[in-house]
Short mmCIF file of the C-alpha atoms (twelve columns), coordinates in Angstrom:
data_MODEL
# 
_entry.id   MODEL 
# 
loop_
_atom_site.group_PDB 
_atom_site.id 
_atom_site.type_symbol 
_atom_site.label_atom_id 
_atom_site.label_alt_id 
_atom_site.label_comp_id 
_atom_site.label_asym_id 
_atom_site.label_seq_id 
_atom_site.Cartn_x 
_atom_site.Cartn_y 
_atom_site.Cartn_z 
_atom_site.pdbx_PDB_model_num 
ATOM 1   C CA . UNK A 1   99.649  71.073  121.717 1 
ATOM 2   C CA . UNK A 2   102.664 73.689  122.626 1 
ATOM 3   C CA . UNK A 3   101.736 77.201  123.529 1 
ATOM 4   C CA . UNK A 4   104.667 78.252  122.497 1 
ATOM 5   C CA . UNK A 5   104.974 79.346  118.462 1 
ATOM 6   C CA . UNK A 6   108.333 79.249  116.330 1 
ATOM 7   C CA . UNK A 7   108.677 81.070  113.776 1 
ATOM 8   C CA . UNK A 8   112.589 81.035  111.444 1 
ATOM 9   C CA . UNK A 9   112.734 83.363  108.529 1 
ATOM 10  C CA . UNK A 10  115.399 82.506  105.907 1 
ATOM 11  C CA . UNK A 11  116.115 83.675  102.556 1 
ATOM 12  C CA . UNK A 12  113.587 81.471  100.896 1 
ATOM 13  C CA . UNK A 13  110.594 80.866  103.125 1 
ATOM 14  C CA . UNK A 14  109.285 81.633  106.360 1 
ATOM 15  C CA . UNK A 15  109.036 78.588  109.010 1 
ATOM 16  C CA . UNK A 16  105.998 78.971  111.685 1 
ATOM 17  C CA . UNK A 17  105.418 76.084  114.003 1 
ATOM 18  C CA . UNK A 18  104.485 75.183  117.696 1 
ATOM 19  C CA . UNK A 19  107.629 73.170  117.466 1 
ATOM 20  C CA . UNK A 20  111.009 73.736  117.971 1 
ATOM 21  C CA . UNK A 21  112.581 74.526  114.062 1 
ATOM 22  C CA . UNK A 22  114.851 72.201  112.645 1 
ATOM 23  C CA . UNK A 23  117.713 73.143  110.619 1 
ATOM 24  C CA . UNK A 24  118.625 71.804  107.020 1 
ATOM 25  C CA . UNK A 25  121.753 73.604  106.535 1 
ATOM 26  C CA . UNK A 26  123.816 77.032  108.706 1 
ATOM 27  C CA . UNK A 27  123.135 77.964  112.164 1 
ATOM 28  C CA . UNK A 28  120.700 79.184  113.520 1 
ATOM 29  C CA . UNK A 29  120.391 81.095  117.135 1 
ATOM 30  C CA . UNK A 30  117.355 80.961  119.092 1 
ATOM 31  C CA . UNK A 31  115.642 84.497  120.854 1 
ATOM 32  C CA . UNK A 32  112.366 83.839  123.722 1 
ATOM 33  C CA . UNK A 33  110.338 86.319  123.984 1 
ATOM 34  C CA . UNK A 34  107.521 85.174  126.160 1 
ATOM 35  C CA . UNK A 35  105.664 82.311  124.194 1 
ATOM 36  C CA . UNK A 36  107.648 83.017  120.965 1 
ATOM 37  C CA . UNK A 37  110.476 81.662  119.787 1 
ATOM 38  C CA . UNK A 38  112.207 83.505  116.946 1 
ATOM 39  C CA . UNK A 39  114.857 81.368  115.254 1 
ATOM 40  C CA . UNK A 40  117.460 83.771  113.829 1 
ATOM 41  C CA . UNK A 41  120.075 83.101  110.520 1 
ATOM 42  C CA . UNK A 42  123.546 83.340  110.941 1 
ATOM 43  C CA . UNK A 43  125.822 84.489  108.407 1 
ATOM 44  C CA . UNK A 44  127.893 81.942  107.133 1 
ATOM 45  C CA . UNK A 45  131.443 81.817  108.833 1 
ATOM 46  C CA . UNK A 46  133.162 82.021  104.989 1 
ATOM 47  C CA . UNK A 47  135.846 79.701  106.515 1 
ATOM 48  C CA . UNK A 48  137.355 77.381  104.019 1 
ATOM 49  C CA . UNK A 49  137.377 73.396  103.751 1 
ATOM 50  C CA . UNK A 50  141.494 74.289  104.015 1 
ATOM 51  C CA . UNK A 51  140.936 76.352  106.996 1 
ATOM 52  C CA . UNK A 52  138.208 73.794  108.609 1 
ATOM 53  C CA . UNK A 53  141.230 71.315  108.218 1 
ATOM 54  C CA . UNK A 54  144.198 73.058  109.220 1 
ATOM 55  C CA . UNK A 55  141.861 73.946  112.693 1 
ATOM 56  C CA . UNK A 56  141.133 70.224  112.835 1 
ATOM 57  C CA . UNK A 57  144.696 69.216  112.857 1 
ATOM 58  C CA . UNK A 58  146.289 71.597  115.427 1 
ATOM 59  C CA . UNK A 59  143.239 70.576  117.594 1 
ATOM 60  C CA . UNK A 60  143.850 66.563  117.236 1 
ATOM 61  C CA . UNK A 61  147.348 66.950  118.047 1 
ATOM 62  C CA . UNK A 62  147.166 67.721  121.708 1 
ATOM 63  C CA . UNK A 63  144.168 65.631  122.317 1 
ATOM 64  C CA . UNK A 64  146.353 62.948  120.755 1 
ATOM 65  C CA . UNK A 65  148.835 63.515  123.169 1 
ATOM 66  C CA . UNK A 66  146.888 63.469  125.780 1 
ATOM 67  C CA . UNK A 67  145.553 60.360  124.985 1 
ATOM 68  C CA . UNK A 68  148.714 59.133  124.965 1 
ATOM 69  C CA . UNK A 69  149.482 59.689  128.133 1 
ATOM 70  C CA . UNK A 70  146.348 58.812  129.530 1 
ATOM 71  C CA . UNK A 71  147.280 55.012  127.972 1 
ATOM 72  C CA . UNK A 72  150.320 55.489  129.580 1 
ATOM 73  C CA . UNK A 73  149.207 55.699  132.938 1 
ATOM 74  C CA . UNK A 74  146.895 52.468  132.746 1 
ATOM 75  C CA . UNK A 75  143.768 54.564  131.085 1 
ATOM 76  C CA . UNK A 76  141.668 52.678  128.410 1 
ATOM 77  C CA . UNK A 77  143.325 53.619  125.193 1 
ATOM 78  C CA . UNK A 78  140.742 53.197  122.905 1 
ATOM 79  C CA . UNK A 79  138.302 54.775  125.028 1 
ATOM 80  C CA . UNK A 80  140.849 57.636  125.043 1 
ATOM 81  C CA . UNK A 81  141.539 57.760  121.276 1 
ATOM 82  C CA . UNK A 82  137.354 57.453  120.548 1 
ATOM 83  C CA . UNK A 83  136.488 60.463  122.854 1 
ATOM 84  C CA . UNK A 84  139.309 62.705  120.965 1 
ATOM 85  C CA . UNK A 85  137.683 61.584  117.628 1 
ATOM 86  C CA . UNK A 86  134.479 62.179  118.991 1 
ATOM 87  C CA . UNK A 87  135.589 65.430  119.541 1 
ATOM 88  C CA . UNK A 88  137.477 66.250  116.489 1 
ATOM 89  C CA . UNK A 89  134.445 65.046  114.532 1 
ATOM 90  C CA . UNK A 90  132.177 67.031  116.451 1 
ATOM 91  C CA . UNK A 91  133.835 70.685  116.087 1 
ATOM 92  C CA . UNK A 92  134.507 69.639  112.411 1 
ATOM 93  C CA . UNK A 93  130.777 69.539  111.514 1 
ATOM 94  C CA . UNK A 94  129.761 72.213  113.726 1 
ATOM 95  C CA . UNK A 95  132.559 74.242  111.475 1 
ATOM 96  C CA . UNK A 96  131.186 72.645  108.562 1 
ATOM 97  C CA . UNK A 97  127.600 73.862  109.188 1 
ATOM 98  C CA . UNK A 98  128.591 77.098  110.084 1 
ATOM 99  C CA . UNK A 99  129.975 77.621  106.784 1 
ATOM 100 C CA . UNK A 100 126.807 77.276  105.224 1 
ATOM 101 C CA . UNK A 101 124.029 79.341  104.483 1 
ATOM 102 C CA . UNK A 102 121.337 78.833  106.883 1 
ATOM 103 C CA . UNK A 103 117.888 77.215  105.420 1 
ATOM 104 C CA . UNK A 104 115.307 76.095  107.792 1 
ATOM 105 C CA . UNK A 105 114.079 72.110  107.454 1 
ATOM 106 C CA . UNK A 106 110.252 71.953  106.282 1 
ATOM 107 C CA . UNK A 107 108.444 71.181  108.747 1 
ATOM 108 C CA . UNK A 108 106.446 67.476  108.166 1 
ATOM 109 C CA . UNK A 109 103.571 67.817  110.378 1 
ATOM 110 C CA . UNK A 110 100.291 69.215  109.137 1 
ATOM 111 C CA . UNK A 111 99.974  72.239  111.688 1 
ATOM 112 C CA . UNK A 112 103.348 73.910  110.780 1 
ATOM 113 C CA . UNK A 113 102.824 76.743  108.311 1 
ATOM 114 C CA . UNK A 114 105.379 77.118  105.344 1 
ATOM 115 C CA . UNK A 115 105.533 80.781  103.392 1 
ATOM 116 C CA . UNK A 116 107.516 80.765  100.389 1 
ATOM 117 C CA . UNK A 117 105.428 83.114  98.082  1 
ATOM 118 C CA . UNK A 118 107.039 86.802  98.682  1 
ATOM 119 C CA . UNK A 119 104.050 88.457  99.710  1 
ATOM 120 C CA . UNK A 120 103.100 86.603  102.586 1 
ATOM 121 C CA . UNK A 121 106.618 85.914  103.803 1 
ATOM 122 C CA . UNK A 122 106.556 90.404  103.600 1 
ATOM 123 C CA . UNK A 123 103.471 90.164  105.396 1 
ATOM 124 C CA . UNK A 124 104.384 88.208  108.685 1 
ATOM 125 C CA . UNK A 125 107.809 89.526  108.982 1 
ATOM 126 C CA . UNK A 126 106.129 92.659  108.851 1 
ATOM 127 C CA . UNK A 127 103.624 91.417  111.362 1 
ATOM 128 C CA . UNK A 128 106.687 90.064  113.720 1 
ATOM 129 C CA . UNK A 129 108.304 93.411  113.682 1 
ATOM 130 C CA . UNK A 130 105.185 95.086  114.929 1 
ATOM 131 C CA . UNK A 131 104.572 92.581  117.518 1 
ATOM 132 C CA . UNK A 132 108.344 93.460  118.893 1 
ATOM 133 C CA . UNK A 133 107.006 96.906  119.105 1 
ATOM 134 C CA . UNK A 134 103.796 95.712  120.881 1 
ATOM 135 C CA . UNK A 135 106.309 94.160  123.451 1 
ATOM 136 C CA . UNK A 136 108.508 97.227  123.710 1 
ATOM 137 C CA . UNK A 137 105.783 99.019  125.075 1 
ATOM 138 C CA . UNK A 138 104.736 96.634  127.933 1 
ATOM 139 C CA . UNK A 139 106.932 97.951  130.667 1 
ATOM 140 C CA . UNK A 140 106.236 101.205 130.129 1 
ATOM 141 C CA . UNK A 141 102.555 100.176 130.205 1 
ATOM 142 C CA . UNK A 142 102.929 98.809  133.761 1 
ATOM 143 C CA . UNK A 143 99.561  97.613  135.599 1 
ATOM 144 C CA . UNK A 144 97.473  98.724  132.637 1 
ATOM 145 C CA . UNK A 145 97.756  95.403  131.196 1 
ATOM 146 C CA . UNK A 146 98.408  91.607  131.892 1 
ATOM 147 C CA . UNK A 147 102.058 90.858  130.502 1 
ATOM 148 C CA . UNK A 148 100.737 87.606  130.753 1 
ATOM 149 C CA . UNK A 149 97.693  87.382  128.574 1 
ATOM 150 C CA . UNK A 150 98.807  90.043  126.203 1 
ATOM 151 C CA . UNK A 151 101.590 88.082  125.214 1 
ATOM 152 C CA . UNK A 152 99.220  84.787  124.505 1 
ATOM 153 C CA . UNK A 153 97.018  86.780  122.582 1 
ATOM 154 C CA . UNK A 154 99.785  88.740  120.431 1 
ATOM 155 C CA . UNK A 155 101.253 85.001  119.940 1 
ATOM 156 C CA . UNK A 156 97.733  83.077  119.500 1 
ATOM 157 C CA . UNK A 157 97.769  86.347  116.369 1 
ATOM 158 C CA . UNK A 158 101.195 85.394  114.678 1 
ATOM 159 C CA . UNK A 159 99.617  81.898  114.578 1 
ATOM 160 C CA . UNK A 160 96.517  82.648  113.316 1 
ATOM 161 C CA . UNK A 161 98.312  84.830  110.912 1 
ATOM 162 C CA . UNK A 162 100.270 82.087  109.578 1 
ATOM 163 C CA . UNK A 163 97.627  79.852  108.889 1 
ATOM 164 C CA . UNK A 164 95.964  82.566  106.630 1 
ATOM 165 C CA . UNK A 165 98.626  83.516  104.961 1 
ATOM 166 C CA . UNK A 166 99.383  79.450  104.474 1 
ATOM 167 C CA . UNK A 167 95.538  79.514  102.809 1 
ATOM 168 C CA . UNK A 168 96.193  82.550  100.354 1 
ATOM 169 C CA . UNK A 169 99.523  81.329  99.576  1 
ATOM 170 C CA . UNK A 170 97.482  78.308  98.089  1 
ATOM 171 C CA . UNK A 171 94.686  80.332  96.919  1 
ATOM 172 C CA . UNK A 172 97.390  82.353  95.103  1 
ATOM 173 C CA . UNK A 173 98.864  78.995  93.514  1 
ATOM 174 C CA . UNK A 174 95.018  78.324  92.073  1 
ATOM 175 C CA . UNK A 175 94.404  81.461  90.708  1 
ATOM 176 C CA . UNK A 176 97.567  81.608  88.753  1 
ATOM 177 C CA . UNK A 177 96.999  77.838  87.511  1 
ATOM 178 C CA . UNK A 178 92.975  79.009  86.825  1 
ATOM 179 C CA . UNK A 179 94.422  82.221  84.809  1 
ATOM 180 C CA . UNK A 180 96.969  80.294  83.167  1 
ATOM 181 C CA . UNK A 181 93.870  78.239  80.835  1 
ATOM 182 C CA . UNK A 182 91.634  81.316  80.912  1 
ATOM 183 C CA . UNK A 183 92.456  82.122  77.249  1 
ATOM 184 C CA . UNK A 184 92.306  78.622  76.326  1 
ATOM 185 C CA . UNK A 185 91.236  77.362  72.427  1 
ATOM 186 C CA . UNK A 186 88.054  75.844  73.543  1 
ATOM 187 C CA . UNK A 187 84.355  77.034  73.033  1 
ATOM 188 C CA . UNK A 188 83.035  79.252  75.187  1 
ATOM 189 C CA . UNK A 189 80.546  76.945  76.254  1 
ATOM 190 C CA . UNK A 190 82.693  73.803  76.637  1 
ATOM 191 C CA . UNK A 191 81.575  72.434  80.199  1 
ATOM 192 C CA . UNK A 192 85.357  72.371  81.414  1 
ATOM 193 C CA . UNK A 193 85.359  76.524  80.429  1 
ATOM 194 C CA . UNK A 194 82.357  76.682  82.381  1 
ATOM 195 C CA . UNK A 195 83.721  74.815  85.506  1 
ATOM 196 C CA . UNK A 196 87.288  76.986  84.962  1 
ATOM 197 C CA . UNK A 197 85.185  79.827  85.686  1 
ATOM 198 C CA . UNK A 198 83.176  78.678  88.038  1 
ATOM 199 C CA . UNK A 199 86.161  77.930  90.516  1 
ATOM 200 C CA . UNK A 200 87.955  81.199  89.683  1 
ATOM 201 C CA . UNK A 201 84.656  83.154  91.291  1 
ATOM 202 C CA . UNK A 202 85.102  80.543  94.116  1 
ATOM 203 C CA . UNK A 203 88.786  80.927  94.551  1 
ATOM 204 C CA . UNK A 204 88.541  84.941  94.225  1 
ATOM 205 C CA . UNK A 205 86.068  85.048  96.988  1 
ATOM 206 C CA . UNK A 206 88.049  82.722  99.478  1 
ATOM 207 C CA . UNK A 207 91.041  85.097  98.043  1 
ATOM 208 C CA . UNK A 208 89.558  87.973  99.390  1 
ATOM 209 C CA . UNK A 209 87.764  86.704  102.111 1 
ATOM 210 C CA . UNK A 210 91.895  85.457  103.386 1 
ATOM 211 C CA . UNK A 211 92.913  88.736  102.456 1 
ATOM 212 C CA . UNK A 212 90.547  90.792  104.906 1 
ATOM 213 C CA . UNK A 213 91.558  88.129  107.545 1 
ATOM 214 C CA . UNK A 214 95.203  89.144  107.605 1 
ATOM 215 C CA . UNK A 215 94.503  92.356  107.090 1 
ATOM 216 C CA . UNK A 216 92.217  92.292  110.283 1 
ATOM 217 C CA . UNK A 217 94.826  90.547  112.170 1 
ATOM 218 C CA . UNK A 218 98.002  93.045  111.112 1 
ATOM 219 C CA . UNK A 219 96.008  96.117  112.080 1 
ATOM 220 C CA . UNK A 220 95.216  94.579  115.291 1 
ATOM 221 C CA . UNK A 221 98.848  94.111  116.138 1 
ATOM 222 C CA . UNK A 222 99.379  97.405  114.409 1 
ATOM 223 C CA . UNK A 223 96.990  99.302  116.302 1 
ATOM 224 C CA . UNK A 224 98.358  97.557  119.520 1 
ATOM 225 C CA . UNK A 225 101.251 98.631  118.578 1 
ATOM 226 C CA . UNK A 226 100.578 102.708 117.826 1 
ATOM 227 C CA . UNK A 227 98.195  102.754 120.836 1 
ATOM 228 C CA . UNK A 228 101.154 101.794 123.272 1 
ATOM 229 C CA . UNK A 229 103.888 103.947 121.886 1 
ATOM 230 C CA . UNK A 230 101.148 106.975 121.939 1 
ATOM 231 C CA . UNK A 231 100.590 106.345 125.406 1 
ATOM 232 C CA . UNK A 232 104.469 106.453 126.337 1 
ATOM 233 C CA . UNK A 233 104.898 109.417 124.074 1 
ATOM 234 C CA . UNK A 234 102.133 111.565 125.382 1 
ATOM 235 C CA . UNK A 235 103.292 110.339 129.014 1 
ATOM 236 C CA . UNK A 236 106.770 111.581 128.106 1 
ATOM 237 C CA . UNK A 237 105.501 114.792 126.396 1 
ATOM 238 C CA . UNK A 238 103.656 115.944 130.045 1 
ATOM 239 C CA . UNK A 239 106.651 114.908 132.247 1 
ATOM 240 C CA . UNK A 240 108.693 117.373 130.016 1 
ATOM 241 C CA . UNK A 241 105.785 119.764 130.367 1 
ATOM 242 C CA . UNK A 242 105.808 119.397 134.221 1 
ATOM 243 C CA . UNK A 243 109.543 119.719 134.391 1 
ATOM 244 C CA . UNK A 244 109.304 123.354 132.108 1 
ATOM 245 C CA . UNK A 245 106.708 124.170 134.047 1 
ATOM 246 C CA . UNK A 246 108.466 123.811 137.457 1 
ATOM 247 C CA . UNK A 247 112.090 125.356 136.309 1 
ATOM 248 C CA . UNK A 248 109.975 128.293 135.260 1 
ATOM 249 C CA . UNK A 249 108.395 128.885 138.173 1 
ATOM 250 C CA . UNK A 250 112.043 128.731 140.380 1 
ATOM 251 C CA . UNK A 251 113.836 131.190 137.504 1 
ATOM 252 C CA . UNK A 252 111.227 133.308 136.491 1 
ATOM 253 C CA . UNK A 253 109.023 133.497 139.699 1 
ATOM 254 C CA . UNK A 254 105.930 133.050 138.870 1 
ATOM 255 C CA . UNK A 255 103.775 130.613 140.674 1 
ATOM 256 C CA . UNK A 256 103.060 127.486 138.900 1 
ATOM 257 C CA . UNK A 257 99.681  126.731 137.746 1 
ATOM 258 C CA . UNK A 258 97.527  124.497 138.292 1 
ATOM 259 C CA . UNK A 259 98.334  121.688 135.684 1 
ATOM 260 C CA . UNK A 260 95.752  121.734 132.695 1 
ATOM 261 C CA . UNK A 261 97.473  119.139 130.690 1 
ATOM 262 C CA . UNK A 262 95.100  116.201 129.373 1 
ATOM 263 C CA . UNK A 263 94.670  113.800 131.899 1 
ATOM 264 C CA . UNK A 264 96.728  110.554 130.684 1 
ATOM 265 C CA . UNK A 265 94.472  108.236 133.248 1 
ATOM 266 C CA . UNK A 266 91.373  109.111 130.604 1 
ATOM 267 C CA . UNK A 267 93.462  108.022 127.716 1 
ATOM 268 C CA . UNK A 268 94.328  104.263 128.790 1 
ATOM 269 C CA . UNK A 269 91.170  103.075 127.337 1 
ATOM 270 C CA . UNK A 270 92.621  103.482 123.912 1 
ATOM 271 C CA . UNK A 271 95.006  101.318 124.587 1 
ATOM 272 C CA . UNK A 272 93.093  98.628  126.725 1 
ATOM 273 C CA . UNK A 273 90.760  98.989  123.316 1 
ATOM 274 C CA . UNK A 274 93.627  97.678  121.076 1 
ATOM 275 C CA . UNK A 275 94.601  94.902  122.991 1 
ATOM 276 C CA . UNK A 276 90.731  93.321  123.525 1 
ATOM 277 C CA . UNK A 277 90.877  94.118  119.399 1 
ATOM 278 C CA . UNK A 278 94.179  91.829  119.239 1 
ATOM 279 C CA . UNK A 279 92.598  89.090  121.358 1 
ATOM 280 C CA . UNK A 280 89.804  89.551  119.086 1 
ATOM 281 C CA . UNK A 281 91.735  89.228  115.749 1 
# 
């Protein structure tokens, strides 16, 4: 299987799949970062069928001239004439689709993850945007961690995130169909009341159990996230200490002391911490 994960948000599901998304209607343009691959929405052009048209015409009419010559001077004509309409038809549908709104294609295969519930579509774009902070921070980080690695492990997280939120999603679907015949005219002990209930203590546990599993999995990437951009902060907050320090010194006179800031080397663990937590997750 891919390493790689996809992942397409539109404005009805989320898409999240080792394989390249597929597009039912619009555009969409593709951003790598590492091992993912974000699949961005365009907006819709808002061009017309009349404009779509009118472009199609004043582009056939040169290429239709040129064909002409081209069968003047011995060329194929028809192989002329079919590679303008080939052309023609081509930037007509491109046009076309770009004039729609952009909706992913569901996915077929049985390990691509489809979020339409609100909640957990909220929950991994949330989880996406912290994972762009997470890679923010890497540079900064230099040899403190393996670019490499951490990226696998923040991607192997979006992935395993998906797949939970694809089992609450469905656990969500049985609860509601569970609390829609909870106040059902039956008796109380009817044996298809008592199985009802049965499966709703079943389906709350798994409910919760998913629930601590994404939640265990978005504060990993959180904390990755916080411990990186504390780092960088508190790095930038002694070089500006260091700098005041040393203008001092040259306009004031006075010696400059021996630094007593906290020593940033002591304070990588915290960080190397949250990133064995993410590979954890």
């Amino acid at each position: 299987m891919s390493t790689e994960l996809h992942a397409g948000i539109d404005f009805e599901k989320v898409v999240v799949s080792p394989y390249p998304l597929k597009m039912r209607s619009g555009i969409a343009s593709r951003e790598r970062t590492g091992t993912l691959v974000e699949s961005v929405c365009r907006a819709p052009s808002g061009r017309s069928r009349e404009v779509r048209i009118a472009f199609a015409a004043r582009l056939a009419l040169p290429l239709l001239l040129v064909s002409a010559v081209l069968a003047a001077t011995g060329f194929s004509w028809w192989l002329a004439f079919g590679g303008s309409a080939a052309l023609v038809g081509t930037v007509w549908r491109r046009q076309a689709r770009a004039a729609q709104e952009a909706a992913f294609a569901v996915p077929r295969d049985d390990v691509s993850r489809v979020l339409w519930s609100a909640p957990e579509r909220a929950a991994f774009a949330r989880a996406v945007e912290a994972s762009r902070r997470v890679r923010r921070t890497w540079p900064a980080l230099g040899d403190m961690i393996d670019p490499v690695l951490a990226d696998r492990s923040l991607t192997r997280a979006l992935g395993e995130l998906a797949e939970v939120l694809g089992r609450r999603q469905e656990l969500r679907r049985v609860r509601e169909e569970l609390a829609g015949v909870r106040d059902a005219d039956i008796p109380v002990d009817s044996p298809a009341r008592i199985a009802a209930d049965r499966q709703r203590e079943r389906a709350d546990d798994a409910w919760r159990e998913a629930g601590g599993a994404a939640n265990r999995i978005l504060g990993g990437i959180d904390a990755a996230a916080r411990a990186g951009e504390s780092f960088i902060r508190e790095r930038q907050v002694a070089a500006t200490a260091r700098h005041a320090e040393r203008t001092l010194s040259r306009v004031a006179g006075v010696p400059a002391a021996v630094e007593s800031g906290p020593d940033l080397a002591g304070r990588t663990e915290a960080v190397i911490d949250a990133y064995r937590d993410l590979a954890r997750a």
